[in-house]
PDB file of C-alpha atoms in Angstrom:
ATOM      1  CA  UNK K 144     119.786 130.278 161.791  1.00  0.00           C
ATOM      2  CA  UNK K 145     116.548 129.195 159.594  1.00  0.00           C
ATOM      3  CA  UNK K 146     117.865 129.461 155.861  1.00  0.00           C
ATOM      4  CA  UNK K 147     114.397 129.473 153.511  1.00  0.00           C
ATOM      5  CA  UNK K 148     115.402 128.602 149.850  1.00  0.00           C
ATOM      6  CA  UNK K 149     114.383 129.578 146.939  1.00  0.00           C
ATOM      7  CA  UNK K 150     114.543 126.283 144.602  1.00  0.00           C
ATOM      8  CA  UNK K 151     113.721 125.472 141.067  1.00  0.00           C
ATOM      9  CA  UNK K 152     113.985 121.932 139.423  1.00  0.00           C
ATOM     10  CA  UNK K 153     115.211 122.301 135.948  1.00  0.00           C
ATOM     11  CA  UNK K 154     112.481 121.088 133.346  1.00  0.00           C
ATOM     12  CA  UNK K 155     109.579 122.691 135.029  1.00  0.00           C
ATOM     13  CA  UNK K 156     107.975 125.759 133.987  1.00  0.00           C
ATOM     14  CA  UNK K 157     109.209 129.156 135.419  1.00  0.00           C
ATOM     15  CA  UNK K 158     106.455 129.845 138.047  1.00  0.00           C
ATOM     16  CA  UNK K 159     107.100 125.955 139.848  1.00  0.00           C
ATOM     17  CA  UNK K 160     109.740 127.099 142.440  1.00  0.00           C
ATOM     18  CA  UNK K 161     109.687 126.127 145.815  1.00  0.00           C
ATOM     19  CA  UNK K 162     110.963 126.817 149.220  1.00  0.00           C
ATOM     20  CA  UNK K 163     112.752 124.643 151.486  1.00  0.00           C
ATOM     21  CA  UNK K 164     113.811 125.530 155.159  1.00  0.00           C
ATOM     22  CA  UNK K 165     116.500 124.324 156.537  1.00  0.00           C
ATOM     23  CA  UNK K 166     118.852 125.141 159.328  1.00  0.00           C
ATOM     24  CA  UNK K 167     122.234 126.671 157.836  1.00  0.00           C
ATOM     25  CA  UNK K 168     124.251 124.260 159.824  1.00  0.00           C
ATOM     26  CA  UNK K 169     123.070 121.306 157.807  1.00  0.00           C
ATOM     27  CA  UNK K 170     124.794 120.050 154.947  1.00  0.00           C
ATOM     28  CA  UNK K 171     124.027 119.662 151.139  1.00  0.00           C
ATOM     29  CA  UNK K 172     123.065 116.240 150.996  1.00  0.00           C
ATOM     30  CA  UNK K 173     120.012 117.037 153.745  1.00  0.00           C
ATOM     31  CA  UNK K 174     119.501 120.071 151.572  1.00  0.00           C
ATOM     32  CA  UNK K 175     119.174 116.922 148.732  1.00  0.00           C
ATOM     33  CA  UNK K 176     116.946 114.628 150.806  1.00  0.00           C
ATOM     34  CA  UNK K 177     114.496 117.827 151.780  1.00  0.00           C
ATOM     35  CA  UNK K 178     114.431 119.006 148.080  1.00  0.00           C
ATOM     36  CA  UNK K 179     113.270 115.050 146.986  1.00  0.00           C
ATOM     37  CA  UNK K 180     110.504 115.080 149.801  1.00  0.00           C
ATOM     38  CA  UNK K 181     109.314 118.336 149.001  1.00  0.00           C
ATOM     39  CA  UNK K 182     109.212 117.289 145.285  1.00  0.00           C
ATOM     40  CA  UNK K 183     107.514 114.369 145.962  1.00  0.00           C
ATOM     41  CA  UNK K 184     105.954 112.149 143.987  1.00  0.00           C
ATOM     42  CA  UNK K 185     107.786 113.799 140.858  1.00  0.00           C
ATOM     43  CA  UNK K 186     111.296 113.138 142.407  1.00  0.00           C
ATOM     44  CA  UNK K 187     110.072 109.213 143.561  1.00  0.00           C
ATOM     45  CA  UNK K 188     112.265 107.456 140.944  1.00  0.00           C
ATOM     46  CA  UNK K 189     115.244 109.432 141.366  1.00  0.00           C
ATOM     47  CA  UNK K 190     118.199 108.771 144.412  1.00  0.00           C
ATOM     48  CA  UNK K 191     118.324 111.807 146.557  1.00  0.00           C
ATOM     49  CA  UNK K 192     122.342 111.982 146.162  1.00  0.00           C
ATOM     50  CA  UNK K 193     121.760 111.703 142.472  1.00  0.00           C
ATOM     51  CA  UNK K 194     120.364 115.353 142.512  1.00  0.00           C
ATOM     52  CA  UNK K 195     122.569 118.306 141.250  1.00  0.00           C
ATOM     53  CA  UNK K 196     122.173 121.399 142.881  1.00  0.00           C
ATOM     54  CA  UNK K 197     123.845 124.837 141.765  1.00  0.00           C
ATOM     55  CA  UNK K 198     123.544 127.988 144.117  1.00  0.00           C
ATOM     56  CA  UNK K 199     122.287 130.513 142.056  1.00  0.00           C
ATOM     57  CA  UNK K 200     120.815 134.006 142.936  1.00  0.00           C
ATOM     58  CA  UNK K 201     118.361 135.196 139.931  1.00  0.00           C
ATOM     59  CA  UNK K 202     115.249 137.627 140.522  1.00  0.00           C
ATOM     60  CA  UNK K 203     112.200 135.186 140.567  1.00  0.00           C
ATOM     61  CA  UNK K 204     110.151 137.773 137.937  1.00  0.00           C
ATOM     62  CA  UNK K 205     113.399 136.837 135.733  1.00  0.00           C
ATOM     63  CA  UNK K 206     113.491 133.770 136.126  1.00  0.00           C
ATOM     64  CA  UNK K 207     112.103 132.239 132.511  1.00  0.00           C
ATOM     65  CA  UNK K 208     114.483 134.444 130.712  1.00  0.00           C
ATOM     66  CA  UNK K 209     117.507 133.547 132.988  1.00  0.00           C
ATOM     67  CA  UNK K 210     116.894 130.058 132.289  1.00  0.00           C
ATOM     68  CA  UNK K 211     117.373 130.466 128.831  1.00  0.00           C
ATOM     69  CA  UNK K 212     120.447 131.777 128.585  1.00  0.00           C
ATOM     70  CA  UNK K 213     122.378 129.632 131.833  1.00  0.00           C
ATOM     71  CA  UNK K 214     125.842 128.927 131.583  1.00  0.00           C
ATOM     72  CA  UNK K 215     126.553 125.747 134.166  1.00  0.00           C
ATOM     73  CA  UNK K 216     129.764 126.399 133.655  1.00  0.00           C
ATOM     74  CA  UNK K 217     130.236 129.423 135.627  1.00  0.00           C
ATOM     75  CA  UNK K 218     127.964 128.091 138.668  1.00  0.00           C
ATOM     76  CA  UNK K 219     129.071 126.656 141.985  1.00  0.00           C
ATOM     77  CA  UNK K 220     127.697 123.056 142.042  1.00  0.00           C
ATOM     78  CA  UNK K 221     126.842 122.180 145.627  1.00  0.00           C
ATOM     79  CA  UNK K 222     129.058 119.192 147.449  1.00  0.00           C
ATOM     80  CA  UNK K 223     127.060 117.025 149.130  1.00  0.00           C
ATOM     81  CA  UNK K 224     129.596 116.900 151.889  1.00  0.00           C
ATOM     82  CA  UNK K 225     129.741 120.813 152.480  1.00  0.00           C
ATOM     83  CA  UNK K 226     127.772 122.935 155.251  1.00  0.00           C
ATOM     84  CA  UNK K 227     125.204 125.589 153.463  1.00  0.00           C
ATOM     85  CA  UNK K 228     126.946 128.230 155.868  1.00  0.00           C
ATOM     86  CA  UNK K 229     129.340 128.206 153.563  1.00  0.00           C
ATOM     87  CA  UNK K 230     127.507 128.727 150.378  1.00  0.00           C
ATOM     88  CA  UNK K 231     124.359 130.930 151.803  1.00  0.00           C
ATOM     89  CA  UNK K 232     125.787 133.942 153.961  1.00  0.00           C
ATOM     90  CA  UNK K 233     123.222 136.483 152.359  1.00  0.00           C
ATOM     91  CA  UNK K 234     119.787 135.033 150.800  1.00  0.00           C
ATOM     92  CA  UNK K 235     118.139 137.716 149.132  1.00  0.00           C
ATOM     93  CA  UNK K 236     114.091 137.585 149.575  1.00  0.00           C
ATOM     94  CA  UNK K 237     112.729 137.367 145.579  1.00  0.00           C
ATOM     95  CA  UNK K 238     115.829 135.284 144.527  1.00  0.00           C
ATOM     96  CA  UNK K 239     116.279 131.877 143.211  1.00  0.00           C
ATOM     97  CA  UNK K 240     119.598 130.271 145.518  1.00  0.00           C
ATOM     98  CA  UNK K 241     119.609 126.814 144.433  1.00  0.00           C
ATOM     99  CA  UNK K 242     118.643 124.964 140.882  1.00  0.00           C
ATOM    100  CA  UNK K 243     118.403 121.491 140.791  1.00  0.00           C
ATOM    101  CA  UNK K 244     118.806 118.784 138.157  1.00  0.00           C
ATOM    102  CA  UNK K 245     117.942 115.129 138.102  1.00  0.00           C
ATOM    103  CA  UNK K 246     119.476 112.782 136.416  1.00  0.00           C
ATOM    104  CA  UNK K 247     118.527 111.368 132.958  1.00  0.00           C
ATOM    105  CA  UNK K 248     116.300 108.435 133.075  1.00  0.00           C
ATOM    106  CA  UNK K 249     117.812 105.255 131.565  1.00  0.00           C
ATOM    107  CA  UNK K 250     115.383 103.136 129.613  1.00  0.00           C
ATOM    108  CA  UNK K 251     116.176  99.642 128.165  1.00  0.00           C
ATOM    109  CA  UNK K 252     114.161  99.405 125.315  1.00  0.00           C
ATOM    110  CA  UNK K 253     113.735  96.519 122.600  1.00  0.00           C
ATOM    111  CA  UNK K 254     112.390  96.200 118.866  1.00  0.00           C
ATOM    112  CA  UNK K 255     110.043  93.364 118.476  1.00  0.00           C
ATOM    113  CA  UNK K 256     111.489  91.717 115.217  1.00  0.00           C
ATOM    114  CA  UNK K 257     115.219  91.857 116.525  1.00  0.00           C
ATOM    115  CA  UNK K 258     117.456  89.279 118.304  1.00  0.00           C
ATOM    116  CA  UNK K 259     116.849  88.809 121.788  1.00  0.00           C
ATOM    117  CA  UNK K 260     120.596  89.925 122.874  1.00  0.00           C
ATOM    118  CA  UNK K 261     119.798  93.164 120.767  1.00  0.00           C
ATOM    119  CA  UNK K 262     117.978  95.703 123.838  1.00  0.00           C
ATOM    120  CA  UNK K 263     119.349  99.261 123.867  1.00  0.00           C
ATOM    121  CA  UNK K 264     119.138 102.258 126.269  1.00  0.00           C
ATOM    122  CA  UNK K 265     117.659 105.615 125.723  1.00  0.00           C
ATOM    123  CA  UNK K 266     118.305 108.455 128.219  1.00  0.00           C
ATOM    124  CA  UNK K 267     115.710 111.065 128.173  1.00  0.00           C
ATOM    125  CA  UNK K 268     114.815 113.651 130.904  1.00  0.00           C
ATOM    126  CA  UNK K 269     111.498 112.727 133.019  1.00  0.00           C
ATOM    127  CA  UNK K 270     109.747 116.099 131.751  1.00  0.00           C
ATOM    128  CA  UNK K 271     110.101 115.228 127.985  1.00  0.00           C
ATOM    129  CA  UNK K 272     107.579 113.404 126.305  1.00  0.00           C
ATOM    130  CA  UNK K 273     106.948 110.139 124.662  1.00  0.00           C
ATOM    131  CA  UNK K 274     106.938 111.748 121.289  1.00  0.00           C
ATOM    132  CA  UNK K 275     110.613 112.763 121.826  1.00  0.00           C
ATOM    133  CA  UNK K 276     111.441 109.111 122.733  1.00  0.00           C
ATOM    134  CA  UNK K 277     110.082 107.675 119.425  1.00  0.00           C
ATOM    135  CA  UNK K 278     112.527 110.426 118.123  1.00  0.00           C
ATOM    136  CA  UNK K 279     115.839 109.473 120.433  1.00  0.00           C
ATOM    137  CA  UNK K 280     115.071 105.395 119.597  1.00  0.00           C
ATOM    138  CA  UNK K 281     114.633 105.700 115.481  1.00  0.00           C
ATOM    139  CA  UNK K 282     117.947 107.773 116.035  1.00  0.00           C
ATOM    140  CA  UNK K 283     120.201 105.536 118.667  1.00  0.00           C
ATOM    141  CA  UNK K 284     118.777 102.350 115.769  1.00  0.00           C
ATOM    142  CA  UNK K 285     119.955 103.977 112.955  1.00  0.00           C
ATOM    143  CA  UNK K 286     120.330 103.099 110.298  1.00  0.00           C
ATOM    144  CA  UNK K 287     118.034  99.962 110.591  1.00  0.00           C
ATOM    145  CA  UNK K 288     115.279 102.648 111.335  1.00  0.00           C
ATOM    146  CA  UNK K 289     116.127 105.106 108.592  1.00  0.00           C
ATOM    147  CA  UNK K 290     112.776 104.523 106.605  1.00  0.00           C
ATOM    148  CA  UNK K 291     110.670 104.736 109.264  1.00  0.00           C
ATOM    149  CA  UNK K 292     108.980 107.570 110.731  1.00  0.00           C
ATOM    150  CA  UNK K 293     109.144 108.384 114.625  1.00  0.00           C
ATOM    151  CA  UNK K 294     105.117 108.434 114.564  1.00  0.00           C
ATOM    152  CA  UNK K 295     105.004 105.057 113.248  1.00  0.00           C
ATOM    153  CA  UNK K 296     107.370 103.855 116.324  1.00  0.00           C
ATOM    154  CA  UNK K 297     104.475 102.358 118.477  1.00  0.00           C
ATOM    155  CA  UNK K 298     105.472 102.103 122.151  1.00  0.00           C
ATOM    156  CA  UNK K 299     104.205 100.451 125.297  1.00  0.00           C
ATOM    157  CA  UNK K 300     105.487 100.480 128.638  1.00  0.00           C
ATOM    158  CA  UNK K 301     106.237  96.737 130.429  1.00  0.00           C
ATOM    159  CA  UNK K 302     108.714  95.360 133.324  1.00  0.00           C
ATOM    160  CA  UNK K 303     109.937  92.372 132.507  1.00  0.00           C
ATOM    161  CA  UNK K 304     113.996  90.512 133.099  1.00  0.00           C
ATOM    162  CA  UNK K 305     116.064  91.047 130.257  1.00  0.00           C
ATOM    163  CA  UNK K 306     116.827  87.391 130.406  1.00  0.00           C
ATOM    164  CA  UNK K 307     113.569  86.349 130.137  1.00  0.00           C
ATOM    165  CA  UNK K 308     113.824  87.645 126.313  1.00  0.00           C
ATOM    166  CA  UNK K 309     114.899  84.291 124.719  1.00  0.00           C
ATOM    167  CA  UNK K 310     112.212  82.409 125.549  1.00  0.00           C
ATOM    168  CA  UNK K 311     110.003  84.231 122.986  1.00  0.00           C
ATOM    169  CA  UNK K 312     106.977  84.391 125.885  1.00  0.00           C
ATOM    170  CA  UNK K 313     107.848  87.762 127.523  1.00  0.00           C
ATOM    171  CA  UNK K 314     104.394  88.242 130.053  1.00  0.00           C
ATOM    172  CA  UNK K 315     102.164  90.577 129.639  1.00  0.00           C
ATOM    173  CA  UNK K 316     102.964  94.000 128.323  1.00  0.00           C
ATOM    174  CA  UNK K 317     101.728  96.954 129.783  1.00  0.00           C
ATOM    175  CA  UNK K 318      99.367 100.235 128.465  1.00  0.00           C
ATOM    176  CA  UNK K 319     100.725 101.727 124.886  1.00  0.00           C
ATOM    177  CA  UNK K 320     102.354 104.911 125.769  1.00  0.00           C
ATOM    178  CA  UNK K 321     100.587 108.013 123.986  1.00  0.00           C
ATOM    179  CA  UNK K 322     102.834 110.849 122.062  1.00  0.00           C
ATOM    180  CA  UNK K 323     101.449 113.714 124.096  1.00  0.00           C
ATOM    181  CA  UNK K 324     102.226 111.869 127.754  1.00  0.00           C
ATOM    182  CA  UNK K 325     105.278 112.822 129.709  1.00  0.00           C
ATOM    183  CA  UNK K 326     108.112 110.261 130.775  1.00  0.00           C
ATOM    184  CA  UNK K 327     107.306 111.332 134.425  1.00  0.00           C
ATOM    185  CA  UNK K 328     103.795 110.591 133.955  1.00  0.00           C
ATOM    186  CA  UNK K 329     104.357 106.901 133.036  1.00  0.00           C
ATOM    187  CA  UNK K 330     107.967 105.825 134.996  1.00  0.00           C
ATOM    188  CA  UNK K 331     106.976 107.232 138.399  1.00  0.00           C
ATOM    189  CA  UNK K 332     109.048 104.886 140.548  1.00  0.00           C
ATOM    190  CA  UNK K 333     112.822 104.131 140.352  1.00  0.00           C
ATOM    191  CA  UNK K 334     113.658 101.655 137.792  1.00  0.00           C
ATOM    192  CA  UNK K 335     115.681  98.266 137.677  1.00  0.00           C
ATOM    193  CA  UNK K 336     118.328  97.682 135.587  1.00  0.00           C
ATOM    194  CA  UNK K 337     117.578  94.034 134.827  1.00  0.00           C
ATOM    195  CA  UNK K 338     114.549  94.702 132.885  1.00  0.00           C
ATOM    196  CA  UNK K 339     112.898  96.361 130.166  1.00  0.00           C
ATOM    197  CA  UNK K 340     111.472  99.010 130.255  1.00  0.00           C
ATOM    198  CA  UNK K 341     109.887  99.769 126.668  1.00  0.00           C
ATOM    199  CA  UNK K 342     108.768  97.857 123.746  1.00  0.00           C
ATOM    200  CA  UNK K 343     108.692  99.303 120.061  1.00  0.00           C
ATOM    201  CA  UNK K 344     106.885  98.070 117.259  1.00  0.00           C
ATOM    202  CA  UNK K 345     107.415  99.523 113.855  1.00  0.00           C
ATOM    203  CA  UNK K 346     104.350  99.892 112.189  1.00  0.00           C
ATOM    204  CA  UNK K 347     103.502 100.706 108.107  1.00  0.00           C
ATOM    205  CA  UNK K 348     100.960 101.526 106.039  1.00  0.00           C
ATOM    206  CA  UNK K 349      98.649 100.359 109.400  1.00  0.00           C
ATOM    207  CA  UNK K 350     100.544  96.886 109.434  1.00  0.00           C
ATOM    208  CA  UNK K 351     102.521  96.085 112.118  1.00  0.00           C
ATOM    209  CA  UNK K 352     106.057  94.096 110.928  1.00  0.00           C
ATOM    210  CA  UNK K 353     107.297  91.035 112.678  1.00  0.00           C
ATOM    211  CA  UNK K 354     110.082  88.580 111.582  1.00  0.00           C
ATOM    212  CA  UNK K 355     111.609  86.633 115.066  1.00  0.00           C
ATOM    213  CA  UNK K 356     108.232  85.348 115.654  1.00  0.00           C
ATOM    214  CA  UNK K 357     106.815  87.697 117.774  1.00  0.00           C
ATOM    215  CA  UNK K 358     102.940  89.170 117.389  1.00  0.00           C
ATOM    216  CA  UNK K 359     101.687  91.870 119.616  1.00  0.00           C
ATOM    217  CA  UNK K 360      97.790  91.504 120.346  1.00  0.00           C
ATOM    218  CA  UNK K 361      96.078  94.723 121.764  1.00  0.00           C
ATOM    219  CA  UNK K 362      92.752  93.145 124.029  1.00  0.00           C
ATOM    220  CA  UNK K 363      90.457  96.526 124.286  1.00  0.00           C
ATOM    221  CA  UNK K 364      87.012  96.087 126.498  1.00  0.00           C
ATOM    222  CA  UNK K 365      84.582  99.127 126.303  1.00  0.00           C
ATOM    223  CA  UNK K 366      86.705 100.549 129.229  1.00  0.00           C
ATOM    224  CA  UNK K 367      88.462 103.824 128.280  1.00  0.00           C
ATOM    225  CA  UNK K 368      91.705 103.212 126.409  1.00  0.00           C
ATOM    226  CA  UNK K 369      93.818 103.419 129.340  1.00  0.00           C
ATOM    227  CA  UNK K 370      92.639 100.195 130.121  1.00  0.00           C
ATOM    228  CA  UNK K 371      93.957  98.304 127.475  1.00  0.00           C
ATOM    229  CA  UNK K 372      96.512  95.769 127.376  1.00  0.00           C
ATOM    230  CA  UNK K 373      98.537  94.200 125.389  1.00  0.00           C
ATOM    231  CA  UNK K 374     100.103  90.624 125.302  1.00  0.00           C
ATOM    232  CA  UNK K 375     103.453  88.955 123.300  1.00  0.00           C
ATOM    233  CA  UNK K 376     102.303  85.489 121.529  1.00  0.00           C
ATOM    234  CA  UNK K 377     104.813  83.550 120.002  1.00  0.00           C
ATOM    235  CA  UNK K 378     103.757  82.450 116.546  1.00  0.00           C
ATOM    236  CA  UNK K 379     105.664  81.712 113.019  1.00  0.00           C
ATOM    237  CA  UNK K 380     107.198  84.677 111.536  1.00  0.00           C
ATOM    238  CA  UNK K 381     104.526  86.860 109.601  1.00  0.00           C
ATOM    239  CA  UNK K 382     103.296  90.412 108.638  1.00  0.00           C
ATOM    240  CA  UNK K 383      99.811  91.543 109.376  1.00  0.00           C
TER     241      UNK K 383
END
């Protein structure tokens, strides 16, 4: 028997459900791997056994307002090793049967100015935006970021070994992420663990700070903005 599911990735907005068909006979973790090609390219970076999925059955026109007030607690989360038979005997047409989640995104960020061996991680979801990260990293670098402001956290997205950090001549960073762009947007493909994944440079009264000997250059063209890049000189210590 065809099962057709009614599926909702958490983080989206209320009208972005989806159905899947699958035969009943399969087992979650194909249920997983259909759900991540389906979703594709906004599921790319994430492992399809890293989903969570919860069978659920909530009326699709009240959908918004049942997401507000979930308990996860009192849902069956979906083995991967199980058979849907067991989970999906009646699928009601105009329900939601299965919400996923994906797992938070790890980012390995570091503050030009600090000691090489100092990088930190941020987890964020992939639908949140780069104005909450400013937020999360002046809070996880409390309190040597207590008199800064979260807008004055300038970020920019690069790939580069953690190891490579002593040398003081990290390569070429990549485009400044903008407050309004979402994490999905900018870390579409899974990430390693080796590198970093997100500069910060603390910037007042339109000065940016640096005391390890670092000095970030932004190199615009008349391209759009998008198109700019920024590099990592090593020079004396200095504020400018």
């Amino acid at each position: 028997r065809l099962l057709s599911l009614n599926c909702f990735v958490l983080g989206g907005t209320h009208n972005q459900n989806f159905i899947v068909d699958i035969e009943e006979n399969k087992y979650v973790s194909h249920l997983k791997d259909m759900i991540k090609e389906k979703r594709a390219p906004h599921l790319n970076h994430v492992a399809a056994s890293d989903l969570q999925l919860w069978q659920v059955s909530i009326p699709v026109d009240d959908l918004e307002k049942e997401l507000e007030n979930i308990n996860f607690a009192r849902l069956t989360e979906l083995p991967p090793s199980k058979e849907l038979s067991a989970f999906f005997t009646n699928v009601e047409r105009g329900h939601l049967q299965v919400i996923v989640n994906t797992p938070l995104l790890s980012l390995n960020c570091f503050l030009l100015g600090d000691d090489s061996d100092r990088t930190f991680t941020v987890k964020i979801q992939r639908n949140e935006s780069v104005s909450l990260l400013r937020d999360l990293i002046k809070e996880k670098q409390a309190p040597h970021l207590n008199h800064v402001a979260a807008s004055d956290l300038h970020l920019w997205n690069v790939s580069f070994p953690i190891d490579d950090l002593p040398s003081k001549k990290p390569p070429t960073l990549g485009p400044k992420m903008r407050s309004e762009k979402l994490i999905s947007a900018i870390f579409r493909s899974r990430l390693n663990t080796n590198c970093v994944h997100v500069v910060v440079r603390v910037m007042t009264n339109g000065k940016y700070h640096c005391d390890s000997g670092f000095i970030l250059l932004i190199i615009s063209s008349r391209r759009p903005p998008s198109w700019a890049t920024a590099i990592c000189i090593y020079v004396p210590s200095c504020i400018y």
